PDB file of C-alpha atoms in Angstrom:
ATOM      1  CA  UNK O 959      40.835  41.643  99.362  1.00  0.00           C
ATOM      2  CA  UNK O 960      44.179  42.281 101.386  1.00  0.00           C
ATOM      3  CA  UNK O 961      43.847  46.012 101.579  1.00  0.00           C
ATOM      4  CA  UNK O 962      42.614  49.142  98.948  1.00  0.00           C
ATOM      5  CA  UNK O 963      44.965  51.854  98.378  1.00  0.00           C
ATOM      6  CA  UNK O 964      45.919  54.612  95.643  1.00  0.00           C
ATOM      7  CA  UNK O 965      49.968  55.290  93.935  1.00  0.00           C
ATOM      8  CA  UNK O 966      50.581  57.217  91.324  1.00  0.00           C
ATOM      9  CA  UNK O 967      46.881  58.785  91.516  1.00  0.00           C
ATOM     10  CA  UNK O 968      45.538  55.664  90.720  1.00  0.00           C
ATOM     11  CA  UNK O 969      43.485  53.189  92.903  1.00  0.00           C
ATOM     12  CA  UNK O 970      44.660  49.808  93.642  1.00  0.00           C
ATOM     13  CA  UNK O 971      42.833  46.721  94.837  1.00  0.00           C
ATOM     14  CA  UNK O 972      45.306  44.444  96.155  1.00  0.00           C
ATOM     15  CA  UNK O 973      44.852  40.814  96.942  1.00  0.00           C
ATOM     16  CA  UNK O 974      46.329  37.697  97.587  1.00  0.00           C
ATOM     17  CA  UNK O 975      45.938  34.399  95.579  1.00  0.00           C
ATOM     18  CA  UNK O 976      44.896  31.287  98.415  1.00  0.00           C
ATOM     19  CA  UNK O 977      48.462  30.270  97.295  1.00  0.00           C
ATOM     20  CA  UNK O 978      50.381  33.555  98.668  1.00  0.00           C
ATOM     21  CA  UNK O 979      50.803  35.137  95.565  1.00  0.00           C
ATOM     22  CA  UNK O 980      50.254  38.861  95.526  1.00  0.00           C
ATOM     23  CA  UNK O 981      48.230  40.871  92.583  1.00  0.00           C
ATOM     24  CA  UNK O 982      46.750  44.197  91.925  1.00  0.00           C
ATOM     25  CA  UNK O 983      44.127  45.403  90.165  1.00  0.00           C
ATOM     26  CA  UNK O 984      45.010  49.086  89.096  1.00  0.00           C
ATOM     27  CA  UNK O 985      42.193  51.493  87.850  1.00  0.00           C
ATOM     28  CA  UNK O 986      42.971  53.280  84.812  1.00  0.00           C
ATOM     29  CA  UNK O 987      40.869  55.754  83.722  1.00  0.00           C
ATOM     30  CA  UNK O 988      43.177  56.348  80.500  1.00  0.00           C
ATOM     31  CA  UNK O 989      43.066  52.578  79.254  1.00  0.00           C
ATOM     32  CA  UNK O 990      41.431  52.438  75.889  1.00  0.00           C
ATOM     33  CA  UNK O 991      42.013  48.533  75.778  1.00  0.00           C
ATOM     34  CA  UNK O 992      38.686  46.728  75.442  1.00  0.00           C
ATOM     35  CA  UNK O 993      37.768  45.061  78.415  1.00  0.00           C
ATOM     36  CA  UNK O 994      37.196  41.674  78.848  1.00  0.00           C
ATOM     37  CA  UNK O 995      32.547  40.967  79.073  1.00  0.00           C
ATOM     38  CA  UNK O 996      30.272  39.029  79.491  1.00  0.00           C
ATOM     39  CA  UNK O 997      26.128  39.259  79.920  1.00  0.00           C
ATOM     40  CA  UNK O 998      27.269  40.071  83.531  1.00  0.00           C
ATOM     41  CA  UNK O 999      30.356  41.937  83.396  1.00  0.00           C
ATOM     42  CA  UNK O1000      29.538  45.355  81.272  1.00  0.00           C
ATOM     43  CA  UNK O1001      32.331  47.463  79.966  1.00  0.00           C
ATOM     44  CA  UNK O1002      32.841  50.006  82.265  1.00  0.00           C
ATOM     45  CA  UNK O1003      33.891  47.761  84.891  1.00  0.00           C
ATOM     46  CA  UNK O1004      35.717  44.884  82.897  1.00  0.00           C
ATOM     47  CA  UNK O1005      39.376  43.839  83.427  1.00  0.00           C
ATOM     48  CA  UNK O1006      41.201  45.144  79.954  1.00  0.00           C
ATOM     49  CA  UNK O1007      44.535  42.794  81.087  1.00  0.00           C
ATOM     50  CA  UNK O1008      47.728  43.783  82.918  1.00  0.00           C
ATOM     51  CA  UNK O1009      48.451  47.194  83.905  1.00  0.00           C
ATOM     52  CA  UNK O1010      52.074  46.600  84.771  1.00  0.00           C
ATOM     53  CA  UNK O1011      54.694  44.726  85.733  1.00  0.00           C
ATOM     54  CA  UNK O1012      56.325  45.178  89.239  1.00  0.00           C
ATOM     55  CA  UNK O1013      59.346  43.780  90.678  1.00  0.00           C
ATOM     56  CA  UNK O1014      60.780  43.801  94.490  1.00  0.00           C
ATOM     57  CA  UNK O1015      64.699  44.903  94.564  1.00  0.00           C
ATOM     58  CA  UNK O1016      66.808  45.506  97.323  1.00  0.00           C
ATOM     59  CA  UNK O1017      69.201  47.816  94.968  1.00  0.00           C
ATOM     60  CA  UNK O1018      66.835  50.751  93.002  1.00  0.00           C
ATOM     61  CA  UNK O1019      69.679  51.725  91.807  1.00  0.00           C
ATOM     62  CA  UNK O1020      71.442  49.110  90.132  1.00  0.00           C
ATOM     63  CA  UNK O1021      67.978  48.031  88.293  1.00  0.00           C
ATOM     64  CA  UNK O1022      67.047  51.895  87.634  1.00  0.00           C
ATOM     65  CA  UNK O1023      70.333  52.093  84.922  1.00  0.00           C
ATOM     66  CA  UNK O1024      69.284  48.918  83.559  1.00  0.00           C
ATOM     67  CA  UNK O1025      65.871  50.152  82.953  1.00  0.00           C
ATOM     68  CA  UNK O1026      66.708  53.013  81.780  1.00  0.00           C
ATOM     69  CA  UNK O1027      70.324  53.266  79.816  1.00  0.00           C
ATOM     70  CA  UNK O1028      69.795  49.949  79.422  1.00  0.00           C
ATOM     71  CA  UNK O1029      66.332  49.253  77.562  1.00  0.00           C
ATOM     72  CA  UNK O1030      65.607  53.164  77.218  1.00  0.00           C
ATOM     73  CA  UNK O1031      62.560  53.218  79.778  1.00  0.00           C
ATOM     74  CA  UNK O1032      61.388  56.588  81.396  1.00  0.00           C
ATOM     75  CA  UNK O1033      61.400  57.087  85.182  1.00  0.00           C
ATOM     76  CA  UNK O1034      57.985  58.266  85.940  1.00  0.00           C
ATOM     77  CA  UNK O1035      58.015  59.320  89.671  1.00  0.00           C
ATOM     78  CA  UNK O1036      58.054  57.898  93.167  1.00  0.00           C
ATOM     79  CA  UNK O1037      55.496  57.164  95.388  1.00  0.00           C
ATOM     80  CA  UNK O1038      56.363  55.469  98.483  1.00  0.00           C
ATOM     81  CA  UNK O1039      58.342  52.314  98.124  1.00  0.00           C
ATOM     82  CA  UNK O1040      57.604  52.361  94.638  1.00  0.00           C
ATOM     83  CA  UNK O1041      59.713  53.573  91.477  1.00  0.00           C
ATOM     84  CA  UNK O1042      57.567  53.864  87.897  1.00  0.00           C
ATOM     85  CA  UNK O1043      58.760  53.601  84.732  1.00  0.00           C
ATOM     86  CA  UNK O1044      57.320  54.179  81.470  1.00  0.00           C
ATOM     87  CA  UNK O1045      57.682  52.535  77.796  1.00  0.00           C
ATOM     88  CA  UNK O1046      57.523  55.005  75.149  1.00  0.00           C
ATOM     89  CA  UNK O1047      54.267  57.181  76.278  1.00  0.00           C
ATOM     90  CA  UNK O1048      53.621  54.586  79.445  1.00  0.00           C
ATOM     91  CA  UNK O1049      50.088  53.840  80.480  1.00  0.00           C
ATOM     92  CA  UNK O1050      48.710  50.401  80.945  1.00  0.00           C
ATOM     93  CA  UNK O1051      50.548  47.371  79.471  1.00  0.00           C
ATOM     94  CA  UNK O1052      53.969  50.095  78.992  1.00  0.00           C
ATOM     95  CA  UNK O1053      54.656  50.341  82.441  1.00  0.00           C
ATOM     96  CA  UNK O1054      57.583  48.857  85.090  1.00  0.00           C
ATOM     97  CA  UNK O1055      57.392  49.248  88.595  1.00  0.00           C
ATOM     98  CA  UNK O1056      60.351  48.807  91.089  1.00  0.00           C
ATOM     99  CA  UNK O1057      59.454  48.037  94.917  1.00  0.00           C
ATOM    100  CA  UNK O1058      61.905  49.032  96.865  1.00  0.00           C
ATOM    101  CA  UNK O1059      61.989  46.212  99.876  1.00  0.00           C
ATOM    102  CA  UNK O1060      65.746  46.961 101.335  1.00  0.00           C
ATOM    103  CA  UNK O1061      65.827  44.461 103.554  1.00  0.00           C
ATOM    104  CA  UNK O1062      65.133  42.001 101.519  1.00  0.00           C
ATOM    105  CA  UNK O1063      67.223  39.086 101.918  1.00  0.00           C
ATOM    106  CA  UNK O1064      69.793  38.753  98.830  1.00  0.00           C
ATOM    107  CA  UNK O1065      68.706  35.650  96.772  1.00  0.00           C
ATOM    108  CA  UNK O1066      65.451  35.317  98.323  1.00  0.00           C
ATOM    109  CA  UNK O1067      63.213  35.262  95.756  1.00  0.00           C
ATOM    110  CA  UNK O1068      61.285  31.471  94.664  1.00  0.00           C
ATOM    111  CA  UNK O1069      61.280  29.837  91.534  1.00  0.00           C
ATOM    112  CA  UNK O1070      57.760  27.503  91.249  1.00  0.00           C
ATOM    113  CA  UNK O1071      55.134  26.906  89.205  1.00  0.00           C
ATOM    114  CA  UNK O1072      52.496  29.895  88.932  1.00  0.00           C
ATOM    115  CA  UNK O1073      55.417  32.381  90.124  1.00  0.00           C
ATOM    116  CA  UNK O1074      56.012  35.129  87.797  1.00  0.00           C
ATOM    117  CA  UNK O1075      59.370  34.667  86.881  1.00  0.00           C
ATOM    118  CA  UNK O1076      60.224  36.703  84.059  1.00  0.00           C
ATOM    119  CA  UNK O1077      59.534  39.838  82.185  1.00  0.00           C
ATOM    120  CA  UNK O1078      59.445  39.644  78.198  1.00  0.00           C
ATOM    121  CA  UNK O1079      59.693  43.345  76.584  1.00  0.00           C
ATOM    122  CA  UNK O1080      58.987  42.971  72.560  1.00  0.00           C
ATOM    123  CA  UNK O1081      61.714  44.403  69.721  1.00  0.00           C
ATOM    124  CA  UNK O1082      60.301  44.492  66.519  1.00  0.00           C
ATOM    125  CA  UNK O1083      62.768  42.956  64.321  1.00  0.00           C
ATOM    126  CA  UNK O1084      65.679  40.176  65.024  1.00  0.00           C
ATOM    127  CA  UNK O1085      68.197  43.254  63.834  1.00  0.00           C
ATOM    128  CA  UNK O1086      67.073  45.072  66.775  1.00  0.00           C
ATOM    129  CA  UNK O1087      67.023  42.367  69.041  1.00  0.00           C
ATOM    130  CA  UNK O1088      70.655  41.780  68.489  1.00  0.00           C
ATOM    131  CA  UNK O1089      71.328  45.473  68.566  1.00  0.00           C
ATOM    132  CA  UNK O1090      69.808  45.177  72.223  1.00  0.00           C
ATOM    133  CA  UNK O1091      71.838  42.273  72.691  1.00  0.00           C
ATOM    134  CA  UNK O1092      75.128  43.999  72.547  1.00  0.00           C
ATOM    135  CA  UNK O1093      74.491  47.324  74.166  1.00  0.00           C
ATOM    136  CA  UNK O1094      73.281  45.508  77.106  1.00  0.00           C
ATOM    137  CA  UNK O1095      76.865  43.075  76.985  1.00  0.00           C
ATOM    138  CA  UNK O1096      78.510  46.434  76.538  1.00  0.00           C
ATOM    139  CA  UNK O1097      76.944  47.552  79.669  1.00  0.00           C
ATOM    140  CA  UNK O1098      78.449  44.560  81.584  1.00  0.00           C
ATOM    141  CA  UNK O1099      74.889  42.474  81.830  1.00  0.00           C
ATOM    142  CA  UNK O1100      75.324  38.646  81.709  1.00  0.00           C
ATOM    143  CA  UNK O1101      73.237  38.086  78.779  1.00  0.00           C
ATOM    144  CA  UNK O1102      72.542  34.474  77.581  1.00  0.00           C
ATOM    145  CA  UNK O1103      72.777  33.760  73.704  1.00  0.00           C
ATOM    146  CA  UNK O1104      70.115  33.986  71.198  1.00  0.00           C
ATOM    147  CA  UNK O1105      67.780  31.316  72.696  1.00  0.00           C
ATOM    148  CA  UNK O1106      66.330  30.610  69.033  1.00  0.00           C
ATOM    149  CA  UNK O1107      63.260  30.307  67.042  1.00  0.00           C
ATOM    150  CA  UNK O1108      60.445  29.605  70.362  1.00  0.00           C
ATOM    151  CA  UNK O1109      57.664  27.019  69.430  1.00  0.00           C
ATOM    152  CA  UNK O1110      54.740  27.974  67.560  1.00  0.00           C
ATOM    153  CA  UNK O1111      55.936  30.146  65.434  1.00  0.00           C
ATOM    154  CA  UNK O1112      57.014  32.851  68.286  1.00  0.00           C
ATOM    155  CA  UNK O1113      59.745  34.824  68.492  1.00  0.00           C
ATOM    156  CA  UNK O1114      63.946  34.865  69.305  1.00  0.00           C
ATOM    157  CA  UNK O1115      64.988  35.710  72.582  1.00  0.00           C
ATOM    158  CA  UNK O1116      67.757  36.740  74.669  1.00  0.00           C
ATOM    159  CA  UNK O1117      67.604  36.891  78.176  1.00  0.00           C
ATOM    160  CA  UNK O1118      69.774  38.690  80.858  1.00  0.00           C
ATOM    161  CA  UNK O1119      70.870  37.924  84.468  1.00  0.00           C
ATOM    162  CA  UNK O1120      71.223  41.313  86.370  1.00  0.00           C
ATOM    163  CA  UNK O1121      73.752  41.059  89.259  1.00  0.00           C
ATOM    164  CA  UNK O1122      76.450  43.040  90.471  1.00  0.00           C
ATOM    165  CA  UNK O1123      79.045  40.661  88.950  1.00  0.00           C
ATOM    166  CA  UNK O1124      78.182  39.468  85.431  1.00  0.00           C
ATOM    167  CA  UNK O1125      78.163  35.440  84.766  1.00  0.00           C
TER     168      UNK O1125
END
């Protein structure tokens, strides 16, 4: 355990992975998701899965619109360094969080294996997918075609590259 805090009103366990990768565990008290148990791991204090997603930016601002014109999140609040966002009614697994790190260096984030390295948000039907599609083009994101039917039976995707001059 690297350090135990509280944002938002919640409490945070944070930790880092032997590897250097950073995760939180985020208590909350409004998650009806059944945990995960065992003989030794009761209810009340099992992990029910992610709580959100967070992501380190130099620019809020820039990734605020997309969040929120964009793909029609909700900004929450502040606390600190970090920005909240909520899908639809928010709460765990419908939440984004933006850390603000401004001096982070431009193009300094890693690629590897075990390094989150994308966000997938679902759309409920290809119609609306494409609808998505254009009114993010139409808001100037670089947005890669329809990557097609995924393996096992999953679904289409698109995926966007977010930088201050479109590919």
């Amino acid at each position: 355990v690297v350090k135990e805090g509280e944002r938002f009103g919640q409490k945070t366990l944070h930790f880092r992975h032997p590897a250097g990768l950073d995760f939180e565990m985020i208590e909350d008290r409004h998650d009806t998701t059944k945990g995960w148990t065992t003989k030794d791991i009761k209810a009340d204090s099992a992990v029910r899965g992610f709580h959100s997603v967070a992501m380190s930016v130099r620019d809020v601002e820039e990734q605020e619109r997309f969040l929120i014109d964009g793909l029609g999140l909700t900004k929450v609040g502040v606390d600190g360094a970090y920005h909240r966002f909520s899908i639809n009614e928010g709460g765990a697994q419908k939440t984004v969080e933006l850390i603000h790190v401004p001096d982070m260096k431009q193009g300094s984030w890693q690629f590897a294996p075990g390094i989150v390295h994308h966000v997938a948000f679902a759309v409920p039907t290809e119609k609306e997918q494409l609808e998505v599609k254009a009114h993010l083009e139409g808001m100037g994101a670089g947005v890669m075609e329809m990557a097609g039917v995924a393996q096992k039976g999953g679904g289409v995707s698109i995926h966007c590259r977010i930088a201050e001059t479109p590919a």
